[in-house]
Amino acid sequence: MNKDFDRRDFLRLTGAAAALAAAGCATAPATKARVVVIGGGFGGATAAKYIRMWEPAIEVVMVERANIFTSCPISNLVLGGSKTMEDIRHRYDGLRKYGVQLVLDEATAVDAAKRVVKLERGGDLAYDRLIVAPGIDFMFNDISGYEDAMKANRVVHAWKAGAQTIALRKQLEGMKDGGVYVLSVPLAPYRCPPGPYERACQVASYFKKAKPRSKVLILDANPDVTSKGPLFKKAWAELYPGMIEFRGNSKAVGVDAKTGTVRLEVEDVRGDVLNVVPPHRAGDIAVKAGLITANNRWCGVDWRTMESTAVKGVHVLGDATLSAPLMPKSGAMANQHAKICAAAVVAMINGQAPNPEPKIANTCYSFVSDDEAIHVASVHTWDDKDKTLKTVPGSGGVSAARNELEGRYAWAWARNIWQDTLG
Ligand SMILES: Cc1cc2nc3c(=O)[nH]c(=O)nc-3n(C[C@H](O)[C@H](O)[C@H](O)COP(=O)(O)OP(=O)(O)OC[C@H]3O[C@@H](n4cnc5c(N)ncnc54)[C@H](O)[C@@H]3O)c2cc1C
């Protein structure tokens, strides 16, 4: 056992023992250390699984508030109507065969000095190393009237797949032919740079079949389409002529539920369905754990280990991180962060040095119709001079053109990453 770890510490498990028992988890035999993971998304679930695969002597406890994994990737196709919620929901059971202990609960606080996570239903969960992968939460206060309008079901973000995906699809189905769907995009960085433009394609694809006089209006806080711009614009012009309008430099500052308008800095824009995506920051638990290091929003990490630059012994993954240069916030990246982290945690617990030069890659596919897709790819490697991950010159790129073969690759990508993340 690594001398950094105190055996008494990792055996401390008070009220959480009940939760573990309730989750059907057997107590692990003699272990080298316990790792607690907060969040079972693309980052957290992958890290939990890979630590167990690479070092079965480490006990891994994953705390997740949702009883089912709902994938944001492919959720836009649910809005388009070619897929259903069942296609994007996956059970967590697969992780059990790797010996990951699942706790269905909300992590409410972290005491890094005592190395304890507090749970909503009561009980403390002691850890030797903690992995925090909570994804994002929204900065609702940046858009006046948002929360009231959301409570009144007059605005949705649908930027966390789940109930809001269903609500948005229902609103689109209920909209009259000739209506206007407004999609407001926050300033980058936000999760999934091409996601809004894929959504515009999917909603237009539905309108083309079901209500062809309707319009998609994209109000983008960014000056231009932030990812795969020429490919998206070509798809809009050729597949949905006259249906999608893009307005750059159009940042939402308010929502008025009564008049059904999105307030921009210079004008008000009316719509029948308002899909306003607020700016994001790292998930609440990262804030409570003191992990935020940049702009009151994101968590700085050492990219060789994913260890927080603010709190020792705590690693942060996925969308919650302060992104390295040109690194998107994506499920693919969160899954790759998790592998850097899992390898580093296993090495550190075994008293070895983590890989000094990690390399990871990202591919994001976007469906521009039911079956045609486009992609963007990048490779990121450790840069010792600037102490961060940087893109490898000449690597990556975008599709030459949209086509059905890419659509098949996109499906294969989705099935692979769900399997890789959840077992
Ligand atoms: C519409 C849309 C389309 C997308 N398409 C793609 C795509 O095609 N490809 C791609 O790579 N990426 C895509 N993304 C981005 C991708 O979904 C995110 O980047 C990814 O989910 C980030 O993973 P994560 O693990 O950081 O966070 P999440 O996947 O959000 O996971 C965080 C988890 O933590 C849990 N949690 C948070 N706080 C707590 C707490 N206190 N206690 C217990 N549990 C907690 C949450 O319930 C959640 O399950 C898309 C996103 C959207 C919105």
Short mmCIF file of C-alpha atoms and ligand atoms in Angstrom, two decimals:
data_model
loop_
_atom_site.label_atom_id
_atom_site.label_comp_id
_atom_site.label_asym_id
_atom_site.label_seq_id
_atom_site.Cartn_x
_atom_site.Cartn_y
_atom_site.Cartn_z
CA MET A 1 0.00 0.00 0.00
CA ASN A 2 1.21 3.46 -0.86
CA LYS A 3 2.44 5.35 2.18
CA ASP A 4 0.29 8.35 1.14
CA PHE A 5 -2.76 6.40 2.21
CA ASP A 6 -3.88 5.74 5.72
CA ARG A 7 -5.65 2.40 6.00
CA ARG A 8 -7.85 3.70 8.83
CA ASP A 9 -8.98 6.47 6.51
CA PHE A 10 -10.18 4.33 3.68
CA LEU A 11 -12.00 1.96 5.95
CA ARG A 12 -14.05 4.79 7.40
CA LEU A 13 -17.53 4.29 5.99
CA THR A 14 -20.32 5.34 8.26
CA GLY A 15 -23.88 5.95 7.08
CA ALA A 16 -22.92 5.28 3.51
CA ALA A 17 -22.56 1.61 4.38
CA ALA A 18 -26.34 1.42 4.48
CA ALA A 19 -26.53 2.98 1.05
CA LEU A 20 -23.97 0.54 -0.30
CA ALA A 21 -25.86 -2.37 1.18
CA ALA A 22 -29.09 -1.01 -0.27
CA ALA A 23 -27.37 -0.80 -3.64
CA GLY A 24 -26.60 -4.51 -3.35
CA CYS A 25 -22.86 -4.00 -3.01
CA ALA A 26 -20.74 -6.47 -1.18
CA THR A 27 -17.92 -4.96 0.85
CA ALA A 28 -14.71 -5.47 -1.10
CA PRO A 29 -12.01 -7.74 0.32
CA ALA A 30 -8.74 -6.22 1.56
CA THR A 31 -8.10 -3.26 -0.64
CA LYS A 32 -5.19 -0.95 -1.35
CA ALA A 33 -7.35 2.16 -1.26
CA ARG A 34 -10.82 3.50 -1.87
CA VAL A 35 -11.62 5.86 -4.74
CA VAL A 36 -14.95 7.67 -4.64
CA VAL A 37 -16.35 9.00 -7.93
CA ILE A 38 -19.04 11.71 -7.93
CA GLY A 39 -21.08 11.62 -11.14
CA GLY A 40 -21.77 8.67 -13.43
CA GLY A 41 -21.68 10.45 -16.79
CA PHE A 42 -19.19 9.88 -19.60
CA GLY A 43 -16.31 10.97 -17.36
CA GLY A 44 -17.16 9.45 -13.98
CA ALA A 45 -18.52 6.08 -15.13
CA THR A 46 -15.54 5.50 -17.43
CA ALA A 47 -13.06 6.33 -14.66
CA ALA A 48 -14.85 4.02 -12.20
CA LYS A 49 -14.83 1.11 -14.65
CA TYR A 50 -11.23 1.56 -15.82
CA ILE A 51 -9.77 1.87 -12.32
CA ARG A 52 -11.41 -1.46 -11.42
CA MET A 53 -10.24 -3.06 -14.68
CA TRP A 54 -6.68 -1.89 -14.26
CA GLU A 55 -6.36 -2.45 -10.49
CA PRO A 56 -8.95 -4.75 -8.87
CA ALA A 57 -7.37 -4.10 -5.46
CA ILE A 58 -8.76 -0.57 -5.48
CA GLU A 59 -12.28 -0.23 -4.14
CA VAL A 60 -14.37 2.12 -6.30
CA VAL A 61 -17.62 3.69 -5.11
CA MET A 62 -19.57 5.76 -7.64
CA VAL A 63 -22.21 8.21 -6.39
CA GLU A 64 -24.81 9.16 -9.01
CA ARG A 65 -28.13 10.92 -8.44
CA ALA A 66 -29.93 9.44 -11.46
CA ASN A 67 -30.99 5.81 -11.60
CA ILE A 68 -30.46 5.66 -15.34
CA PHE A 69 -27.87 7.10 -17.74
CA THR A 70 -29.45 9.36 -20.36
CA SER A 71 -27.10 10.22 -23.22
CA CYS A 72 -26.92 13.76 -24.59
CA PRO A 73 -25.23 12.38 -27.74
CA ILE A 74 -28.09 11.23 -30.03
CA SER A 75 -30.66 13.19 -27.94
CA ASN A 76 -31.07 15.66 -30.81
CA LEU A 77 -32.39 12.76 -32.91
CA VAL A 78 -35.14 12.28 -30.34
CA LEU A 79 -36.14 15.89 -31.03
CA GLY A 80 -36.04 15.15 -34.76
CA GLY A 81 -38.30 12.14 -34.20
CA SER A 82 -36.10 9.42 -35.74
CA LYS A 83 -35.09 8.05 -32.30
CA THR A 84 -36.85 7.69 -28.96
CA MET A 85 -35.82 8.21 -25.34
CA GLU A 86 -35.40 4.43 -25.05
CA ASP A 87 -32.57 4.65 -27.61
CA ILE A 88 -30.56 7.01 -25.39
CA ARG A 89 -31.21 5.49 -21.97
CA HIS A 90 -28.76 2.95 -20.57
CA ARG A 91 -28.64 1.08 -17.30
CA TYR A 92 -25.76 1.36 -14.83
CA ASP A 93 -25.83 -2.39 -14.07
CA GLY A 94 -22.96 -3.14 -16.46
CA LEU A 95 -20.53 -1.42 -14.07
CA ARG A 96 -21.27 -3.94 -11.32
CA LYS A 97 -19.51 -6.74 -13.17
CA TYR A 98 -16.29 -4.73 -12.79
CA GLY A 99 -16.95 -4.48 -9.05
CA VAL A 100 -17.90 -0.79 -9.09
CA GLN A 101 -20.12 -0.08 -6.07
CA LEU A 102 -23.04 2.11 -7.08
CA VAL A 103 -24.63 4.54 -4.66
CA LEU A 104 -27.82 6.21 -5.87
CA ASP A 105 -27.61 9.53 -4.04
CA GLU A 106 -26.67 13.19 -4.30
CA ALA A 107 -23.20 14.17 -3.12
CA THR A 108 -23.84 17.37 -1.14
CA ALA A 109 -20.40 18.35 0.18
CA VAL A 110 -16.74 17.38 0.20
CA ASP A 111 -14.48 17.72 3.22
CA ALA A 112 -11.08 17.50 1.54
CA ALA A 113 -9.19 17.82 4.84
CA LYS A 114 -10.94 14.76 6.28
CA ARG A 115 -11.25 13.12 2.84
CA VAL A 116 -14.98 12.56 3.15
CA VAL A 117 -17.94 13.02 0.78
CA LYS A 118 -21.29 13.85 2.36
CA LEU A 119 -24.45 12.34 0.90
CA GLU A 120 -27.96 13.78 0.83
CA ARG A 121 -29.60 10.74 2.38
CA GLY A 122 -27.10 10.89 5.18
CA GLY A 123 -23.80 9.26 5.79
CA ASP A 124 -20.20 10.02 5.01
CA LEU A 125 -18.18 8.26 2.39
CA ALA A 126 -14.46 8.25 3.13
CA TYR A 127 -11.98 8.25 0.27
CA ASP A 128 -8.28 8.07 -0.42
CA ARG A 129 -8.71 9.73 -3.80
CA LEU A 130 -11.82 11.51 -5.04
CA ILE A 131 -12.90 11.95 -8.66
CA VAL A 132 -15.42 14.73 -9.31
CA ALA A 133 -17.20 14.48 -12.66
CA PRO A 134 -20.49 16.35 -12.24
CA GLY A 135 -20.81 17.80 -15.75
CA ILE A 136 -22.31 21.28 -15.89
CA ASP A 137 -24.91 23.43 -14.20
CA PHE A 138 -26.50 26.49 -15.77
CA MET A 139 -25.97 30.18 -14.99
CA PHE A 140 -29.70 30.95 -15.07
CA ASN A 141 -29.19 34.38 -13.50
CA ASP A 142 -27.42 35.59 -16.64
CA ILE A 143 -30.78 35.54 -18.44
CA SER A 144 -33.48 37.55 -16.66
CA GLY A 145 -36.83 35.84 -16.27
CA TYR A 146 -35.38 32.45 -17.22
CA GLU A 147 -36.25 30.43 -14.15
CA ASP A 148 -39.84 31.74 -13.97
CA ALA A 149 -40.32 31.04 -17.68
CA MET A 150 -38.86 27.57 -17.24
CA LYS A 151 -41.20 26.83 -14.31
CA ALA A 152 -44.10 27.96 -16.51
CA ASN A 153 -42.86 25.49 -19.19
CA ARG A 154 -42.44 28.46 -21.56
CA VAL A 155 -38.70 27.98 -22.11
CA VAL A 156 -36.51 24.88 -22.08
CA HIS A 157 -32.80 24.24 -22.54
CA ALA A 158 -32.87 20.47 -23.17
CA TRP A 159 -29.08 20.67 -22.74
CA LYS A 160 -29.11 17.87 -20.17
CA ALA A 161 -30.86 14.96 -21.81
CA GLY A 162 -33.93 13.76 -19.92
CA ALA A 163 -37.20 15.39 -18.93
CA GLN A 164 -36.45 18.53 -20.92
CA THR A 165 -35.75 16.54 -24.09
CA ILE A 166 -39.25 15.07 -23.77
CA ALA A 167 -40.74 18.50 -22.99
CA LEU A 168 -39.10 20.11 -26.02
CA ARG A 169 -40.23 17.35 -28.37
CA LYS A 170 -43.81 17.78 -27.06
CA GLN A 171 -43.65 21.53 -27.64
CA LEU A 172 -42.41 21.00 -31.20
CA GLU A 173 -45.22 18.51 -31.84
CA GLY A 174 -47.76 20.96 -30.41
CA MET A 175 -46.50 23.95 -32.42
CA LYS A 176 -48.69 25.13 -35.31
CA ASP A 177 -47.45 24.80 -38.89
CA GLY A 178 -45.96 28.19 -39.75
CA GLY A 179 -44.62 28.66 -36.21
CA VAL A 180 -41.10 29.75 -35.23
CA TYR A 181 -38.72 27.62 -33.14
CA VAL A 182 -36.05 29.84 -31.54
CA LEU A 183 -32.76 28.22 -30.49
CA SER A 184 -30.50 30.50 -28.45
CA VAL A 185 -26.82 29.47 -28.19
CA PRO A 186 -24.58 30.81 -25.36
CA LEU A 187 -21.09 32.18 -25.82
CA ALA A 188 -18.43 29.43 -26.02
CA PRO A 189 -17.27 27.52 -24.07
CA TYR A 190 -20.40 25.38 -23.74
CA ARG A 191 -20.82 21.59 -23.88
CA CYS A 192 -20.79 20.13 -27.38
CA PRO A 193 -19.82 22.99 -29.73
CA PRO A 194 -21.63 21.48 -32.79
CA GLY A 195 -24.67 20.38 -30.72
CA PRO A 196 -26.88 23.43 -31.38
CA TYR A 197 -26.38 23.28 -35.15
CA GLU A 198 -27.12 19.55 -35.19
CA ARG A 199 -30.28 20.35 -33.22
CA ALA A 200 -31.28 22.98 -35.80
CA CYS A 201 -30.93 20.30 -38.53
CA GLN A 202 -32.97 17.78 -36.56
CA VAL A 203 -35.80 20.20 -35.79
CA ALA A 204 -35.82 21.35 -39.44
CA SER A 205 -35.92 17.71 -40.55
CA TYR A 206 -39.03 17.20 -38.41
CA PHE A 207 -40.64 20.42 -39.69
CA LYS A 208 -39.91 19.45 -43.31
CA LYS A 209 -41.97 16.28 -42.83
CA ALA A 210 -44.65 17.47 -40.39
CA LYS A 211 -45.08 21.27 -40.63
CA PRO A 212 -43.23 22.60 -43.67
CA ARG A 213 -44.20 26.29 -43.29
CA SER A 214 -42.37 26.50 -39.95
CA LYS A 215 -39.00 28.14 -39.29
CA VAL A 216 -35.89 27.51 -37.18
CA LEU A 217 -34.26 30.71 -35.95
CA ILE A 218 -30.78 30.36 -34.39
CA LEU A 219 -29.82 33.28 -32.14
CA ASP A 220 -26.12 32.71 -31.51
CA ALA A 221 -24.15 34.73 -28.96
CA ASN A 222 -21.02 33.80 -30.93
CA PRO A 223 -20.19 35.73 -34.09
CA ASP A 224 -20.48 32.65 -36.31
CA VAL A 225 -21.21 28.91 -36.21
CA THR A 226 -18.61 27.63 -33.74
CA SER A 227 -17.99 24.15 -35.23
CA LYS A 228 -18.14 22.57 -38.72
CA GLY A 229 -19.56 25.90 -39.99
CA PRO A 230 -19.28 25.40 -43.78
CA LEU A 231 -20.65 21.83 -43.56
CA PHE A 232 -23.64 22.88 -41.46
CA LYS A 233 -24.40 25.90 -43.64
CA LYS A 234 -24.29 23.73 -46.78
CA ALA A 235 -26.65 21.20 -45.15
CA TRP A 236 -29.06 23.98 -44.12
CA ALA A 237 -29.12 25.46 -47.62
CA GLU A 238 -29.43 22.15 -49.48
CA LEU A 239 -31.59 20.04 -47.16
CA TYR A 240 -33.79 22.71 -45.57
CA PRO A 241 -33.86 25.64 -48.03
CA GLY A 242 -35.42 28.79 -46.55
CA MET A 243 -36.19 27.05 -43.28
CA ILE A 244 -33.17 27.82 -41.04
CA GLU A 245 -32.07 31.38 -40.29
CA PHE A 246 -28.77 32.01 -38.46
CA ARG A 247 -28.09 35.28 -36.61
CA GLY A 248 -24.64 35.69 -35.02
CA ASN A 249 -23.73 38.12 -32.21
CA SER A 250 -27.22 37.62 -30.77
CA LYS A 251 -26.78 36.99 -27.07
CA ALA A 252 -29.91 36.28 -25.00
CA VAL A 253 -30.15 38.51 -21.93
CA GLY A 254 -33.75 37.78 -20.96
CA VAL A 255 -36.84 35.68 -21.55
CA ASP A 256 -40.41 36.96 -21.28
CA ALA A 257 -42.82 34.10 -20.66
CA LYS A 258 -45.94 36.26 -21.18
CA THR A 259 -45.03 37.56 -24.64
CA GLY A 260 -43.03 34.48 -25.69
CA THR A 261 -39.95 36.53 -26.50
CA VAL A 262 -36.22 36.16 -26.14
CA ARG A 263 -34.63 39.51 -25.25
CA LEU A 264 -31.35 40.24 -27.00
CA GLU A 265 -29.16 43.25 -26.20
CA VAL A 266 -30.76 45.31 -29.01
CA GLU A 267 -34.15 43.79 -29.80
CA ASP A 268 -36.81 41.32 -28.69
CA VAL A 269 -37.45 38.23 -30.79
CA ARG A 270 -40.76 36.37 -30.59
CA GLY A 271 -41.02 32.62 -31.00
CA ASP A 272 -43.59 29.86 -30.61
CA VAL A 273 -41.13 27.43 -29.04
CA LEU A 274 -38.28 28.97 -27.02
CA ASN A 275 -35.20 26.78 -26.61
CA VAL A 276 -32.73 29.00 -24.80
CA VAL A 277 -29.49 27.34 -23.67
CA PRO A 278 -28.03 29.38 -20.77
CA PRO A 279 -24.26 29.75 -20.23
CA HIS A 280 -22.76 26.94 -18.15
CA ARG A 281 -20.27 26.39 -15.37
CA ALA A 282 -18.92 23.31 -13.60
CA GLY A 283 -21.60 21.36 -11.69
CA ASP A 284 -22.61 22.62 -8.22
CA ILE A 285 -20.64 20.04 -6.25
CA ALA A 286 -17.41 21.29 -7.86
CA VAL A 287 -18.23 24.77 -6.55
CA LYS A 288 -19.04 23.44 -3.07
CA ALA A 289 -15.81 21.41 -3.04
CA GLY A 290 -13.72 24.53 -3.76
CA LEU A 291 -12.51 23.21 -7.12
CA ILE A 292 -13.30 26.30 -9.22
CA THR A 293 -10.17 28.11 -10.37
CA ALA A 294 -11.21 30.14 -13.45
CA ASN A 295 -13.87 32.86 -14.03
CA ASN A 296 -16.03 31.50 -11.22
CA ARG A 297 -16.90 28.73 -13.66
CA TRP A 298 -14.35 26.01 -14.35
CA CYS A 299 -11.94 23.68 -12.54
CA GLY A 300 -8.24 23.82 -13.39
CA VAL A 301 -6.45 20.45 -13.56
CA ASP A 302 -3.01 19.01 -14.16
CA TRP A 303 -3.69 17.31 -17.51
CA ARG A 304 -1.19 14.51 -16.78
CA THR A 305 -3.28 13.21 -13.87
CA MET A 306 -6.53 15.23 -13.97
CA GLU A 307 -5.75 16.21 -10.36
CA SER A 308 -7.28 19.52 -9.33
CA THR A 309 -4.89 22.48 -9.17
CA ALA A 310 -6.90 23.73 -6.18
CA VAL A 311 -7.41 20.69 -3.95
CA LYS A 312 -4.91 17.85 -3.62
CA GLY A 313 -6.16 14.28 -3.81
CA VAL A 314 -9.19 15.34 -5.87
CA HIS A 315 -9.39 14.78 -9.63
CA VAL A 316 -11.83 16.56 -11.95
CA LEU A 317 -13.05 15.22 -15.30
CA GLY A 318 -15.17 16.15 -18.26
CA ASP A 319 -17.21 19.28 -18.87
CA ALA A 320 -16.40 20.67 -15.41
CA THR A 321 -12.74 21.25 -16.32
CA LEU A 322 -11.18 24.46 -17.55
CA SER A 323 -10.70 23.22 -21.11
CA ALA A 324 -7.20 22.99 -22.54
CA PRO A 325 -6.65 25.09 -25.70
CA LEU A 326 -8.95 24.02 -28.58
CA MET A 327 -10.33 21.16 -26.51
CA PRO A 328 -14.11 20.79 -26.83
CA LYS A 329 -16.40 19.89 -23.96
CA SER A 330 -17.68 16.56 -25.24
CA GLY A 331 -18.60 13.07 -24.11
CA ALA A 332 -15.67 11.75 -26.13
CA MET A 333 -13.26 14.06 -24.26
CA ALA A 334 -14.78 13.25 -20.86
CA ASN A 335 -14.29 9.54 -21.63
CA GLN A 336 -10.65 10.20 -22.54
CA HIS A 337 -10.03 12.41 -19.49
CA ALA A 338 -11.29 9.46 -17.46
CA LYS A 339 -8.67 7.14 -18.90
CA ILE A 340 -5.83 9.59 -18.15
CA CYS A 341 -7.23 9.87 -14.63
CA ALA A 342 -7.76 6.13 -14.09
CA ALA A 343 -4.21 5.33 -15.21
CA ALA A 344 -2.76 8.09 -13.01
CA VAL A 345 -4.81 7.11 -9.94
CA VAL A 346 -3.76 3.45 -10.30
CA ALA A 347 -0.12 4.49 -10.71
CA MET A 348 -0.22 6.88 -7.72
CA ILE A 349 -1.87 4.33 -5.44
CA ASN A 350 0.76 1.78 -6.47
CA GLY A 351 3.54 4.26 -5.76
CA GLN A 352 4.45 4.65 -9.43
CA ALA A 353 4.85 7.79 -11.54
CA PRO A 354 1.90 8.64 -13.81
CA ASN A 355 2.42 8.79 -17.58
CA PRO A 356 4.34 12.07 -18.10
CA GLU A 357 3.02 12.66 -21.65
CA PRO A 358 -0.63 11.65 -22.13
CA LYS A 359 -2.24 11.85 -25.58
CA ILE A 360 -5.97 11.80 -26.22
CA ALA A 361 -8.27 12.22 -29.22
CA ASN A 362 -11.76 13.57 -29.84
CA THR A 363 -14.33 12.89 -32.53
CA CYS A 364 -17.72 14.59 -32.58
CA TYR A 365 -20.31 13.42 -35.10
CA SER A 366 -23.42 15.45 -35.94
CA PHE A 367 -26.48 14.13 -37.76
CA VAL A 368 -27.68 16.68 -40.32
CA SER A 369 -30.68 14.51 -41.29
CA ASP A 370 -32.06 11.13 -40.12
CA ASP A 371 -29.15 9.26 -41.65
CA GLU A 372 -26.43 11.64 -42.91
CA ALA A 373 -23.68 12.87 -40.59
CA ILE A 374 -20.50 14.97 -40.49
CA HIS A 375 -17.61 14.87 -38.03
CA VAL A 376 -14.78 16.92 -36.53
CA ALA A 377 -11.72 15.27 -34.96
CA SER A 378 -8.67 16.44 -33.00
CA VAL A 379 -5.66 14.95 -31.19
CA HIS A 380 -4.32 16.51 -27.95
CA THR A 381 -0.88 15.90 -26.45
CA TRP A 382 1.07 17.11 -23.42
CA ASP A 383 3.14 20.24 -24.02
CA ASP A 384 5.86 20.43 -21.39
CA LYS A 385 6.67 24.09 -22.06
CA ASP A 386 3.13 25.38 -21.47
CA LYS A 387 2.13 22.56 -19.09
CA THR A 388 -1.12 21.78 -20.85
CA LEU A 389 -2.55 19.57 -23.59
CA LYS A 390 -2.27 21.06 -27.08
CA THR A 391 -3.53 19.90 -30.45
CA VAL A 392 -1.03 17.99 -32.58
CA PRO A 393 -0.26 20.04 -35.70
CA GLY A 394 -1.66 18.38 -38.82
CA SER A 395 -3.89 16.00 -36.86
CA GLY A 396 -7.68 15.87 -36.98
CA GLY A 397 -9.93 17.79 -39.33
CA VAL A 398 -13.51 17.69 -40.59
CA SER A 399 -15.49 15.52 -43.04
CA ALA A 400 -15.11 16.26 -46.72
CA ALA A 401 -18.89 16.11 -47.10
CA ARG A 402 -21.99 14.84 -45.32
CA ASN A 403 -23.05 11.32 -46.25
CA GLU A 404 -24.75 8.17 -45.01
CA LEU A 405 -21.47 6.32 -44.41
CA GLU A 406 -20.62 8.96 -41.79
CA GLY A 407 -24.09 8.37 -40.38
CA ARG A 408 -23.24 4.70 -39.91
CA TYR A 409 -19.89 5.64 -38.32
CA ALA A 410 -21.75 8.04 -36.01
CA TRP A 411 -24.00 5.21 -34.80
CA ALA A 412 -21.01 2.94 -34.31
CA TRP A 413 -19.32 5.72 -32.32
CA ALA A 414 -22.37 6.11 -30.08
CA ARG A 415 -22.74 2.38 -29.43
CA ASN A 416 -19.01 2.05 -28.74
CA ILE A 417 -18.81 4.93 -26.28
CA TRP A 418 -21.92 3.79 -24.37
CA GLN A 419 -20.37 0.32 -24.10
CA ASP A 420 -16.93 1.66 -23.19
CA THR A 421 -18.38 3.97 -20.53
CA LEU A 422 -20.97 1.69 -18.96
CA GLY A 423 -19.59 -1.79 -19.54
C1 LIG B 1 -27.63 18.05 -27.26
C2 LIG B 1 -26.27 17.53 -26.97
C3 LIG B 1 -25.64 16.69 -27.86
C4 LIG B 1 -24.35 16.20 -27.60
N1 LIG B 1 -23.74 15.39 -28.52
C5 LIG B 1 -22.50 14.93 -28.28
C6 LIG B 1 -21.85 14.09 -29.22
O1 LIG B 1 -22.41 13.75 -30.27
N2 LIG B 1 -20.60 13.66 -28.93
C7 LIG B 1 -19.95 14.01 -27.78
O2 LIG B 1 -18.82 13.56 -27.57
N3 LIG B 1 -20.53 14.82 -26.86
C8 LIG B 1 -21.79 15.29 -27.08
N4 LIG B 1 -22.40 16.10 -26.16
C9 LIG B 1 -21.65 16.56 -24.96
C10 LIG B 1 -21.66 15.51 -23.85
O3 LIG B 1 -22.97 15.12 -23.51
C11 LIG B 1 -20.98 16.08 -22.60
O4 LIG B 1 -19.78 16.70 -22.98
C12 LIG B 1 -20.71 14.94 -21.62
O5 LIG B 1 -21.95 14.47 -21.14
C13 LIG B 1 -19.81 15.39 -20.48
O6 LIG B 1 -19.57 14.31 -19.62
P1 LIG B 1 -19.37 14.55 -18.04
O7 LIG B 1 -19.10 13.22 -17.47
O8 LIG B 1 -18.46 15.68 -17.82
O9 LIG B 1 -20.81 15.07 -17.56
P2 LIG B 1 -22.28 14.33 -17.64
O10 LIG B 1 -22.25 13.35 -18.73
O11 LIG B 1 -23.22 15.45 -17.63
O12 LIG B 1 -22.33 13.53 -16.28
C14 LIG B 1 -22.40 14.14 -15.03
C15 LIG B 1 -23.13 13.20 -14.09
O13 LIG B 1 -22.94 13.61 -12.76
C16 LIG B 1 -24.16 13.48 -12.04
N5 LIG B 1 -24.06 14.39 -10.90
C17 LIG B 1 -23.76 15.72 -10.94
N6 LIG B 1 -23.66 16.21 -9.70
C18 LIG B 1 -23.90 15.19 -8.86
C19 LIG B 1 -23.93 15.09 -7.43
N7 LIG B 1 -23.71 16.16 -6.65
N8 LIG B 1 -24.22 13.89 -6.88
C20 LIG B 1 -24.46 12.79 -7.66
N9 LIG B 1 -24.44 12.84 -9.01
C21 LIG B 1 -24.15 14.03 -9.60
C22 LIG B 1 -25.23 13.80 -13.06
O14 LIG B 1 -26.49 13.25 -12.70
C23 LIG B 1 -24.64 13.18 -14.33
O15 LIG B 1 -25.06 11.84 -14.50
C24 LIG B 1 -23.69 16.58 -26.40
C25 LIG B 1 -24.33 17.41 -25.49
C26 LIG B 1 -25.61 17.89 -25.76
C27 LIG B 1 -26.28 18.78 -24.76
#
